[in-house]
Amino acid sequence: MISLLTPARALEKLGGNIRERRLAMGFTQAGLSARSGVPLGTLRKFERTGLGSTEALVKLLSIVGGLEATIEAAKPEALTFASIDEVLKDAPRSRRKNGWRT
């Protein structure tokens, strides 16, 4: 699947989403920082830019919600073929079309 979202824009949206969840729950930045164990400066930077460690993201999502959905979204898609032989076996073969000769 092709995404038209740039990595920088995706980070900004991720930080904004964490901020919106925090506000919806009625937490201040200091309160979320204390509950999650993420330093306040890191939280402020994360909400503004989306930049931070994966560990900080997991800690924040464990408090504001969405951790399970994020883990589920990162699951690899099921492969339909286990080997190249299976791919070649399932490939439709073109048949020569015979027509009437005049």
Backbone as CSV, one residue per row, in Angstrom:
resi,resn,N_x,N_y,N_z,CA_x,CA_y,CA_z,C_x,C_y,C_z
1,MET,0.838,-1.168,0.000,0.000,0.000,0.000,0.889,1.239,0.000
2,ILE,0.577,2.175,-0.832,1.354,3.394,-0.945,0.682,4.489,-0.124
3,SER,1.487,5.181,0.665,0.973,6.286,1.470,1.498,7.597,0.912
4,LEU,0.643,8.578,0.832,1.047,9.897,0.372,1.458,10.797,1.529
5,LEU,1.482,10.251,2.725,1.840,10.985,3.928,3.357,10.952,4.094
6,THR,3.973,12.125,4.204,5.424,12.164,4.398,5.763,11.765,5.830
7,PRO,6.967,11.253,6.053,7.358,10.896,7.426,7.262,12.073,8.390
8,ALA,7.650,13.262,7.950,7.589,14.435,8.831,6.147,14.755,9.205
9,ARG,5.247,14.698,8.233,3.822,14.984,8.495,3.225,13.896,9.389
10,ALA,3.632,12.655,9.173,3.137,11.551,10.007,3.546,11.751,11.462
11,LEU,4.789,12.199,11.687,5.255,12.452,13.053,4.455,13.574,13.704
12,GLU,4.195,14.640,12.945,3.398,15.747,13.475,2.000,15.276,13.857
13,LYS,1.393,14.464,13.003,0.048,13.958,13.287,0.056,13.056,14.513
14,LEU,1.077,12.221,14.635,1.185,11.327,15.786,1.294,12.123,17.084
15,GLY,2.137,13.142,17.085,2.259,14.004,18.269,0.967,14.721,18.581
16,GLY,0.287,15.210,17.541,-1.002,15.881,17.733,-2.071,14.948,18.278
17,ASN,-2.049,13.706,17.817,-3.023,12.731,18.310,-2.814,12.419,19.790
18,ILE,-1.561,12.310,20.192,-1.266,12.081,21.617,-1.771,13.274,22.431
19,ARG,-1.532,14.481,21.929,-1.995,15.697,22.613,-3.513,15.700,22.745
20,GLU,-4.219,15.385,21.656,-5.689,15.364,21.697,-6.206,14.334,22.686
21,ARG,-5.582,13.162,22.715,-6.000,12.131,23.682,-5.775,12.607,25.117
22,ARG,-4.618,13.248,25.332,-4.304,13.754,26.674,-5.340,14.774,27.118
23,LEU,-5.666,15.717,26.238,-6.644,16.747,26.575,-8.034,16.157,26.790
24,ALA,-8.409,15.171,25.991,-9.713,14.531,26.142,-9.836,13.820,27.495
25,MET,-8.709,13.343,28.000,-8.709,12.665,29.300,-8.571,13.646,30.451
26,GLY,-8.342,14.919,30.143,-8.232,15.938,31.177,-6.880,15.990,31.869
27,PHE,-5.842,15.450,31.241,-4.505,15.469,31.829,-3.753,16.713,31.390
28,THR,-2.963,17.244,32.287,-1.998,18.271,31.911,-0.762,17.548,31.383
29,GLN,0.124,18.305,30.769,1.364,17.675,30.315,2.145,17.122,31.501
30,ALA,2.164,17.873,32.581,2.878,17.416,33.776,2.238,16.153,34.346
31,GLY,0.913,16.097,34.317,0.217,14.919,34.833,0.492,13.682,33.991
32,LEU,0.455,13.837,32.670,0.738,12.688,31.794,2.189,12.273,31.919
33,SER,3.063,13.255,32.078,4.477,12.956,32.253,4.701,12.113,33.516
34,ALA,4.058,12.507,34.596,4.206,11.775,35.858,3.621,10.366,35.758
35,ARG,2.470,10.241,35.113,1.811,8.926,35.007,2.562,7.973,34.079
36,SER,3.133,8.517,33.005,3.766,7.660,32.000,5.247,7.402,32.262
37,GLY,5.882,8.274,33.007,7.318,8.135,33.227,8.144,8.763,32.121
38,VAL,7.494,9.488,31.216,8.192,10.210,30.147,8.518,11.600,30.675
39,PRO,9.780,12.030,30.597,10.129,13.371,31.092,9.281,14.454,30.423
40,LEU,8.981,15.494,31.170,8.106,16.562,30.697,8.627,17.208,29.410
41,GLY,9.908,17.460,29.343,10.491,18.060,28.139,10.326,17.157,26.918
42,THR,10.489,15.868,27.128,10.313,14.903,26.040,8.871,14.890,25.575
43,LEU,7.935,14.926,26.518,6.516,14.944,26.173,6.168,16.208,25.384
44,ARG,6.664,17.345,25.838,6.384,18.603,25.129,6.913,18.554,23.701
45,LYS,8.132,18.067,23.534,8.730,17.951,22.206,7.953,16.951,21.355
46,PHE,7.541,15.848,21.961,6.805,14.829,21.219,5.470,15.368,20.716
47,GLU,4.753,16.065,21.563,3.463,16.622,21.142,3.620,17.682,20.054
48,ARG,4.707,18.412,20.089,4.928,19.494,19.122,5.445,18.973,17.789
49,THR,6.390,18.010,17.828,7.069,17.578,16.607,6.860,16.110,16.259
50,GLY,6.464,15.317,17.250,6.341,13.878,17.021,7.649,13.140,17.189
51,LEU,8.713,13.881,17.490,10.020,13.254,17.651,10.190,12.734,19.068
52,GLY,10.699,11.526,19.167,10.926,10.896,20.458,11.253,9.431,20.237
53,SER,11.509,8.751,21.301,11.858,7.340,21.185,10.610,6.470,21.104
54,THR,10.810,5.272,20.625,9.722,4.296,20.587,9.265,3.978,22.009
55,GLU,10.210,3.939,22.923,9.881,3.670,24.318,8.943,4.742,24.868
56,ALA,9.222,6.008,24.558,8.359,7.098,25.020,6.968,6.964,24.410
57,LEU,6.901,6.630,23.132,5.609,6.445,22.476,4.805,5.334,23.145
58,VAL,5.445,4.218,23.420,4.755,3.091,24.068,4.266,3.486,25.461
59,LYS,5.086,4.189,26.208,4.685,4.629,27.550,3.480,5.569,27.483
60,LEU,3.511,6.502,26.541,2.397,7.447,26.404,1.125,6.740,25.968
61,LEU,1.232,5.857,24.985,0.049,5.136,24.515,-0.531,4.215,25.578
62,SER,0.310,3.713,26.476,-0.196,2.841,27.537,-1.079,3.621,28.510
63,ILE,-0.879,4.942,28.597,-1.688,5.770,29.486,-2.898,6.361,28.751
64,VAL,-2.671,6.930,27.566,-3.771,7.608,26.864,-4.590,6.660,25.991
65,GLY,-4.131,5.436,25.830,-4.854,4.451,25.034,-4.325,4.392,23.615
66,GLY,-4.560,3.267,22.980,-4.143,3.085,21.600,-2.942,2.183,21.434
67,LEU,-2.406,1.671,22.529,-1.225,0.822,22.435,-1.534,-0.475,21.683
68,GLU,-2.626,-1.128,22.031,-2.990,-2.392,21.387,-3.250,-2.196,19.897
69,ALA,-3.933,-1.102,19.547,-4.222,-0.829,18.139,-2.936,-0.561,17.360
70,THR,-1.973,0.103,17.987,-0.701,0.375,17.332,0.070,-0.916,17.106
71,ILE,0.076,-1.782,18.086,0.756,-3.074,17.943,0.083,-3.891,16.841
72,GLU,-1.232,-3.889,16.813,-1.974,-4.623,15.790,-1.696,-4.064,14.397
73,ALA,-1.603,-2.739,14.286,-1.351,-2.110,12.981,0.039,-2.444,12.455
74,ALA,0.971,-2.754,13.347,2.339,-3.054,12.928,2.545,-4.527,12.576
75,LYS,1.512,-5.339,12.728,1.633,-6.759,12.384,1.890,-6.912,10.893
76,PRO,2.739,-7.868,10.531,2.958,-8.093,9.103,1.722,-8.712,8.459
77,GLU,1.541,-8.364,7.196,0.412,-8.942,6.474,0.719,-10.399,6.162
78,ALA,-0.326,-11.195,6.097,-0.151,-12.614,5.819,0.355,-12.795,4.390
79,LEU,1.336,-13.648,4.251,1.867,-13.933,2.923,0.989,-14.986,2.258
80,THR,0.724,-14.783,1.007,-0.098,-15.764,0.302,0.761,-16.841,-0.338
81,PHE,2.033,-16.548,-0.506,2.930,-17.520,-1.131,4.118,-17.771,-0.212
82,ALA,4.512,-19.030,-0.111,5.641,-19.382,0.734,6.934,-19.496,-0.067
83,SER,6.831,-19.694,-1.372,8.024,-19.831,-2.200,7.734,-19.335,-3.607
84,ILE,8.778,-19.185,-4.377,8.629,-18.749,-5.760,7.916,-19.811,-6.584
85,ASP,8.085,-21.068,-6.198,7.399,-22.152,-6.915,5.886,-22.001,-6.807
86,GLU,5.405,-21.584,-5.634,3.962,-21.366,-5.474,3.490,-20.195,-6.320
87,VAL,4.304,-19.179,-6.439,3.947,-18.027,-7.268,3.831,-18.454,-8.720
88,LEU,4.830,-19.200,-9.188,4.828,-19.636,-10.585,3.700,-20.618,-10.867
89,LYS,3.385,-21.455,-9.907,2.318,-22.438,-10.089,0.964,-21.748,-10.221
90,ASP,0.747,-20.679,-9.469,-0.535,-19.982,-9.487,-0.644,-18.930,-10.582
91,ALA,0.447,-18.629,-11.273,0.401,-17.606,-12.320,-0.442,-18.115,-13.492
92,PRO,-1.380,-17.312,-13.947,-2.193,-17.744,-15.090,-1.336,-17.820,-16.350
93,ARG,-1.498,-18.902,-17.057,-0.725,-19.080,-18.276,-1.561,-18.607,-19.448
94,SER,-0.910,-17.841,-20.284,-1.658,-17.365,-21.442,-1.763,-18.496,-22.457
95,ARG,-2.914,-18.639,-23.004,-3.142,-19.658,-24.013,-3.174,-18.991,-25.375
96,ARG,-2.650,-19.685,-26.298,-2.659,-19.168,-27.654,-4.069,-19.282,-28.177
97,LYS,-4.531,-18.209,-28.745,-5.885,-18.210,-29.272,-5.841,-18.567,-30.746
98,ASN,-6.580,-19.562,-31.074,-6.638,-19.990,-32.474,-7.840,-19.351,-33.129
99,GLY,-7.628,-18.857,-34.284,-8.731,-18.267,-35.019,-8.972,-19.012,-36.319
100,TRP,-10.001,-18.651,-36.974,-10.310,-19.251,-38.257,-9.390,-18.692,-39.317
101,ARG,-8.874,-19.578,-40.093,-8.042,-19.129,-41.218,-8.915,-18.897,-42.421
102,THR,-8.694,-17.852,-43.102,-9.503,-17.577,-44.289,-8.737,-17.718,-45.567
